[in-house]
PDB file of C-alpha atoms in Angstrom:
ATOM      1  CA  UNK S   1     -13.901   6.515  20.318  1.00  0.00           C
ATOM      2  CA  UNK S   2     -16.605   4.558  18.520  1.00  0.00           C
ATOM      3  CA  UNK S   3     -18.807   7.569  17.833  1.00  0.00           C
ATOM      4  CA  UNK S   4     -21.626   7.187  15.333  1.00  0.00           C
ATOM      5  CA  UNK S   5     -20.511   8.093  11.787  1.00  0.00           C
ATOM      6  CA  UNK S   6     -22.156   7.810   8.414  1.00  0.00           C
ATOM      7  CA  UNK S   7     -21.369   9.296   5.006  1.00  0.00           C
ATOM      8  CA  UNK S   8     -22.668   9.595   1.478  1.00  0.00           C
ATOM      9  CA  UNK S   9     -21.824  11.383  -1.776  1.00  0.00           C
ATOM     10  CA  UNK S  10     -24.051  13.608  -3.890  1.00  0.00           C
ATOM     11  CA  UNK S  11     -23.947  15.206  -7.292  1.00  0.00           C
ATOM     12  CA  UNK S  12     -24.067  18.764  -5.900  1.00  0.00           C
ATOM     13  CA  UNK S  13     -21.553  21.441  -5.007  1.00  0.00           C
ATOM     14  CA  UNK S  14     -20.115  21.786  -1.483  1.00  0.00           C
ATOM     15  CA  UNK S  15     -21.855  25.188  -1.260  1.00  0.00           C
ATOM     16  CA  UNK S  16     -25.321  23.753  -1.983  1.00  0.00           C
ATOM     17  CA  UNK S  17     -24.585  20.930   0.453  1.00  0.00           C
ATOM     18  CA  UNK S  18     -23.500  23.379   3.176  1.00  0.00           C
ATOM     19  CA  UNK S  19     -26.666  25.425   2.676  1.00  0.00           C
ATOM     20  CA  UNK S  20     -28.873  22.307   2.918  1.00  0.00           C
ATOM     21  CA  UNK S  21     -27.207  21.157   6.145  1.00  0.00           C
ATOM     22  CA  UNK S  22     -27.918  24.564   7.692  1.00  0.00           C
ATOM     23  CA  UNK S  23     -31.569  24.298   6.633  1.00  0.00           C
ATOM     24  CA  UNK S  24     -32.199  22.048   9.637  1.00  0.00           C
ATOM     25  CA  UNK S  25     -35.980  22.556   9.403  1.00  0.00           C
ATOM     26  CA  UNK S  26     -35.811  21.156   5.872  1.00  0.00           C
ATOM     27  CA  UNK S  27     -34.361  17.766   6.822  1.00  0.00           C
ATOM     28  CA  UNK S  28     -34.538  17.118  10.617  1.00  0.00           C
ATOM     29  CA  UNK S  29     -37.614  18.798  12.056  1.00  0.00           C
ATOM     30  CA  UNK S  30     -39.896  21.713  11.408  1.00  0.00           C
ATOM     31  CA  UNK S  31     -40.176  21.970  15.220  1.00  0.00           C
ATOM     32  CA  UNK S  32     -36.805  23.742  15.526  1.00  0.00           C
ATOM     33  CA  UNK S  33     -36.780  27.081  17.324  1.00  0.00           C
ATOM     34  CA  UNK S  34     -33.820  29.431  17.015  1.00  0.00           C
ATOM     35  CA  UNK S  35     -31.096  30.170  14.470  1.00  0.00           C
ATOM     36  CA  UNK S  36     -29.313  27.198  12.894  1.00  0.00           C
ATOM     37  CA  UNK S  37     -27.028  29.092  10.521  1.00  0.00           C
ATOM     38  CA  UNK S  38     -24.959  31.455  12.733  1.00  0.00           C
ATOM     39  CA  UNK S  39     -21.953  30.669  14.885  1.00  0.00           C
ATOM     40  CA  UNK S  40     -23.070  31.109  18.496  1.00  0.00           C
ATOM     41  CA  UNK S  41     -26.719  30.638  17.547  1.00  0.00           C
ATOM     42  CA  UNK S  42     -28.689  28.254  19.743  1.00  0.00           C
ATOM     43  CA  UNK S  43     -31.700  26.236  18.711  1.00  0.00           C
ATOM     44  CA  UNK S  44     -34.134  23.886  20.410  1.00  0.00           C
ATOM     45  CA  UNK S  45     -35.331  20.610  18.961  1.00  0.00           C
ATOM     46  CA  UNK S  46     -38.183  18.538  20.307  1.00  0.00           C
ATOM     47  CA  UNK S  47     -40.183  15.537  19.246  1.00  0.00           C
ATOM     48  CA  UNK S  48     -43.344  15.146  21.301  1.00  0.00           C
ATOM     49  CA  UNK S  49     -42.223  14.438  24.876  1.00  0.00           C
ATOM     50  CA  UNK S  50     -39.785  11.763  23.716  1.00  0.00           C
ATOM     51  CA  UNK S  51     -36.732  13.882  22.907  1.00  0.00           C
ATOM     52  CA  UNK S  52     -35.722  17.483  23.538  1.00  0.00           C
ATOM     53  CA  UNK S  53     -32.338  19.120  23.140  1.00  0.00           C
ATOM     54  CA  UNK S  54     -30.677  22.528  23.013  1.00  0.00           C
ATOM     55  CA  UNK S  55     -27.859  22.903  20.486  1.00  0.00           C
ATOM     56  CA  UNK S  56     -25.294  25.652  19.861  1.00  0.00           C
ATOM     57  CA  UNK S  57     -23.739  26.190  16.435  1.00  0.00           C
ATOM     58  CA  UNK S  58     -19.991  26.345  17.190  1.00  0.00           C
ATOM     59  CA  UNK S  59     -18.372  26.267  13.751  1.00  0.00           C
ATOM     60  CA  UNK S  60     -19.410  27.131  10.196  1.00  0.00           C
ATOM     61  CA  UNK S  61     -16.875  26.938   7.376  1.00  0.00           C
ATOM     62  CA  UNK S  62     -18.808  27.525   4.137  1.00  0.00           C
ATOM     63  CA  UNK S  63     -18.617  24.538   1.811  1.00  0.00           C
ATOM     64  CA  UNK S  64     -16.488  22.571   4.297  1.00  0.00           C
ATOM     65  CA  UNK S  65     -17.808  22.077   7.831  1.00  0.00           C
ATOM     66  CA  UNK S  66     -20.674  22.536  10.319  1.00  0.00           C
ATOM     67  CA  UNK S  67     -20.268  21.769  14.034  1.00  0.00           C
ATOM     68  CA  UNK S  68     -22.910  21.789  16.773  1.00  0.00           C
ATOM     69  CA  UNK S  69     -22.520  21.327  20.544  1.00  0.00           C
ATOM     70  CA  UNK S  70     -25.386  19.697  22.464  1.00  0.00           C
ATOM     71  CA  UNK S  71     -25.884  21.934  25.499  1.00  0.00           C
ATOM     72  CA  UNK S  72     -28.758  20.034  27.071  1.00  0.00           C
ATOM     73  CA  UNK S  73     -30.713  16.899  26.290  1.00  0.00           C
ATOM     74  CA  UNK S  74     -33.679  14.892  27.510  1.00  0.00           C
ATOM     75  CA  UNK S  75     -34.873  11.443  26.475  1.00  0.00           C
ATOM     76  CA  UNK S  76     -38.046   9.940  27.929  1.00  0.00           C
ATOM     77  CA  UNK S  77     -36.901   6.417  27.064  1.00  0.00           C
ATOM     78  CA  UNK S  78     -33.491   6.166  28.762  1.00  0.00           C
ATOM     79  CA  UNK S  79     -32.454   5.914  32.385  1.00  0.00           C
ATOM     80  CA  UNK S  80     -29.874   8.669  31.804  1.00  0.00           C
ATOM     81  CA  UNK S  81     -31.999  11.364  30.180  1.00  0.00           C
ATOM     82  CA  UNK S  82     -28.942  13.483  29.297  1.00  0.00           C
ATOM     83  CA  UNK S  83     -26.882  11.028  27.217  1.00  0.00           C
ATOM     84  CA  UNK S  84     -26.221  13.517  24.389  1.00  0.00           C
ATOM     85  CA  UNK S  85     -25.217  16.385  26.685  1.00  0.00           C
ATOM     86  CA  UNK S  86     -21.798  17.884  25.788  1.00  0.00           C
ATOM     87  CA  UNK S  87     -21.470  15.788  22.626  1.00  0.00           C
ATOM     88  CA  UNK S  88     -20.607  17.325  19.240  1.00  0.00           C
ATOM     89  CA  UNK S  89     -22.380  16.834  15.938  1.00  0.00           C
ATOM     90  CA  UNK S  90     -20.043  17.349  12.984  1.00  0.00           C
ATOM     91  CA  UNK S  91     -20.759  17.596   9.261  1.00  0.00           C
ATOM     92  CA  UNK S  92     -17.574  17.420   7.158  1.00  0.00           C
ATOM     93  CA  UNK S  93     -18.004  18.346   3.492  1.00  0.00           C
ATOM     94  CA  UNK S  94     -15.373  17.527   0.877  1.00  0.00           C
ATOM     95  CA  UNK S  95     -15.125  17.413  -2.895  1.00  0.00           C
ATOM     96  CA  UNK S  96     -14.095  14.050  -4.339  1.00  0.00           C
ATOM     97  CA  UNK S  97     -13.592  14.249  -8.114  1.00  0.00           C
ATOM     98  CA  UNK S  98     -16.991  15.370  -9.446  1.00  0.00           C
ATOM     99  CA  UNK S  99     -19.016  14.549  -6.290  1.00  0.00           C
ATOM    100  CA  UNK S 100     -19.431  16.040  -2.818  1.00  0.00           C
ATOM    101  CA  UNK S 101     -18.991  13.796   0.216  1.00  0.00           C
ATOM    102  CA  UNK S 102     -20.785  14.465   3.488  1.00  0.00           C
ATOM    103  CA  UNK S 103     -19.353  12.739   6.562  1.00  0.00           C
ATOM    104  CA  UNK S 104     -21.637  13.024   9.585  1.00  0.00           C
ATOM    105  CA  UNK S 105     -20.223  12.196  13.024  1.00  0.00           C
ATOM    106  CA  UNK S 106     -22.021  12.465  16.337  1.00  0.00           C
ATOM    107  CA  UNK S 107     -18.913  12.564  18.540  1.00  0.00           C
ATOM    108  CA  UNK S 108     -19.750  11.005  21.872  1.00  0.00           C
ATOM    109  CA  UNK S 109     -22.737   8.988  20.657  1.00  0.00           C
ATOM    110  CA  UNK S 110     -21.168   5.630  21.463  1.00  0.00           C
ATOM    111  CA  UNK S 111     -22.466   2.030  21.547  1.00  0.00           C
ATOM    112  CA  UNK S 112     -22.349   2.070  25.380  1.00  0.00           C
ATOM    113  CA  UNK S 113     -25.176   4.634  25.420  1.00  0.00           C
ATOM    114  CA  UNK S 114     -28.627   3.287  26.131  1.00  0.00           C
ATOM    115  CA  UNK S 115     -30.001   5.373  23.234  1.00  0.00           C
ATOM    116  CA  UNK S 116     -27.319   4.279  20.744  1.00  0.00           C
ATOM    117  CA  UNK S 117     -29.448   1.883  18.672  1.00  0.00           C
ATOM    118  CA  UNK S 118     -32.458   4.201  18.426  1.00  0.00           C
ATOM    119  CA  UNK S 119     -30.302   7.315  17.923  1.00  0.00           C
ATOM    120  CA  UNK S 120     -27.995   5.818  15.301  1.00  0.00           C
ATOM    121  CA  UNK S 121     -31.019   4.478  13.413  1.00  0.00           C
ATOM    122  CA  UNK S 122     -32.677   7.906  13.628  1.00  0.00           C
ATOM    123  CA  UNK S 123     -29.562   9.757  12.478  1.00  0.00           C
ATOM    124  CA  UNK S 124     -29.124   7.212   9.679  1.00  0.00           C
ATOM    125  CA  UNK S 125     -32.609   8.025   8.390  1.00  0.00           C
ATOM    126  CA  UNK S 126     -32.344  11.806   8.779  1.00  0.00           C
ATOM    127  CA  UNK S 127     -28.847  12.010   7.278  1.00  0.00           C
ATOM    128  CA  UNK S 128     -28.838   9.298   4.609  1.00  0.00           C
ATOM    129  CA  UNK S 129     -32.429   9.849   3.446  1.00  0.00           C
ATOM    130  CA  UNK S 130     -33.888  13.212   4.429  1.00  0.00           C
ATOM    131  CA  UNK S 131     -30.734  15.368   4.217  1.00  0.00           C
ATOM    132  CA  UNK S 132     -29.568  13.556   1.103  1.00  0.00           C
ATOM    133  CA  UNK S 133     -32.973  14.155  -0.543  1.00  0.00           C
ATOM    134  CA  UNK S 134     -32.881  17.833   0.441  1.00  0.00           C
ATOM    135  CA  UNK S 135     -29.435  18.210  -1.143  1.00  0.00           C
ATOM    136  CA  UNK S 136     -30.305  16.256  -4.291  1.00  0.00           C
ATOM    137  CA  UNK S 137     -33.910  17.332  -4.931  1.00  0.00           C
ATOM    138  CA  UNK S 138     -34.520  20.386  -2.740  1.00  0.00           C
ATOM    139  CA  UNK S 139     -37.065  18.476  -0.607  1.00  0.00           C
ATOM    140  CA  UNK S 140     -36.236  16.597   2.609  1.00  0.00           C
ATOM    141  CA  UNK S 141     -38.528  14.622   4.904  1.00  0.00           C
ATOM    142  CA  UNK S 142     -38.325  16.338   8.315  1.00  0.00           C
ATOM    143  CA  UNK S 143     -40.577  15.739  11.302  1.00  0.00           C
ATOM    144  CA  UNK S 144     -43.614  17.939  10.781  1.00  0.00           C
ATOM    145  CA  UNK S 145     -43.763  18.979  14.434  1.00  0.00           C
ATOM    146  CA  UNK S 146     -46.288  18.451  17.147  1.00  0.00           C
ATOM    147  CA  UNK S 147     -49.917  19.109  16.293  1.00  0.00           C
ATOM    148  CA  UNK S 148     -51.037  22.550  17.400  1.00  0.00           C
ATOM    149  CA  UNK S 149     -53.500  22.948  20.238  1.00  0.00           C
ATOM    150  CA  UNK S 150     -56.597  25.089  19.644  1.00  0.00           C
ATOM    151  CA  UNK S 151     -54.942  27.964  21.557  1.00  0.00           C
ATOM    152  CA  UNK S 152     -51.727  27.737  19.477  1.00  0.00           C
ATOM    153  CA  UNK S 153     -53.808  27.674  16.275  1.00  0.00           C
ATOM    154  CA  UNK S 154     -55.692  30.813  17.367  1.00  0.00           C
ATOM    155  CA  UNK S 155     -52.438  32.618  18.212  1.00  0.00           C
ATOM    156  CA  UNK S 156     -50.851  31.638  14.887  1.00  0.00           C
ATOM    157  CA  UNK S 157     -53.605  33.338  12.848  1.00  0.00           C
TER     158      UNK S 157
END
C-alpha cells in the first residue's frame, strides 16, 4: 500500500517522545474530547464543520509505539465523507544512536483518496512541525478549537 508516511529525528528520549505523542491536545488540536493515553480510550476530533472523526487508542507500548483506529469520519469537502474510516494511525518510535526517530504512518490514507493531498499536507504540518516542536521545546502548535458561543462561555465559568 502507498499509505502516507513521514518521519523525523529529535534530540530527546523515546519516553519523552512517547509522552508528547499522547499529548494530542498539545500538537493536533485543543478541540479533542476523550482520553488519548489509554488503550481502549476513544476520543473525538473536530475542526469547525470541515472534519470530524472518532478514534480509538488500540496500542500503547511506552517509548516504542502508539496506534489509533479511526472508528468514524466525516469530511465536508469530499464526495465520500468517510474516507478515513477503519484506517490506522501509527507512531513508531525508535532510538538511532543518540537520537530518537518518529515514523508516522496513516495506514489506508492512500493517493487514490480524494482527501489525500489535503490530508497528507495537514499531517505533514502537524507531525513534522507541531509534534516535533512539542517534543523538542515543550510547545506545539495545535488547532485552538472552535470559538465558544455565548452559551458555552457562560457554562464554562
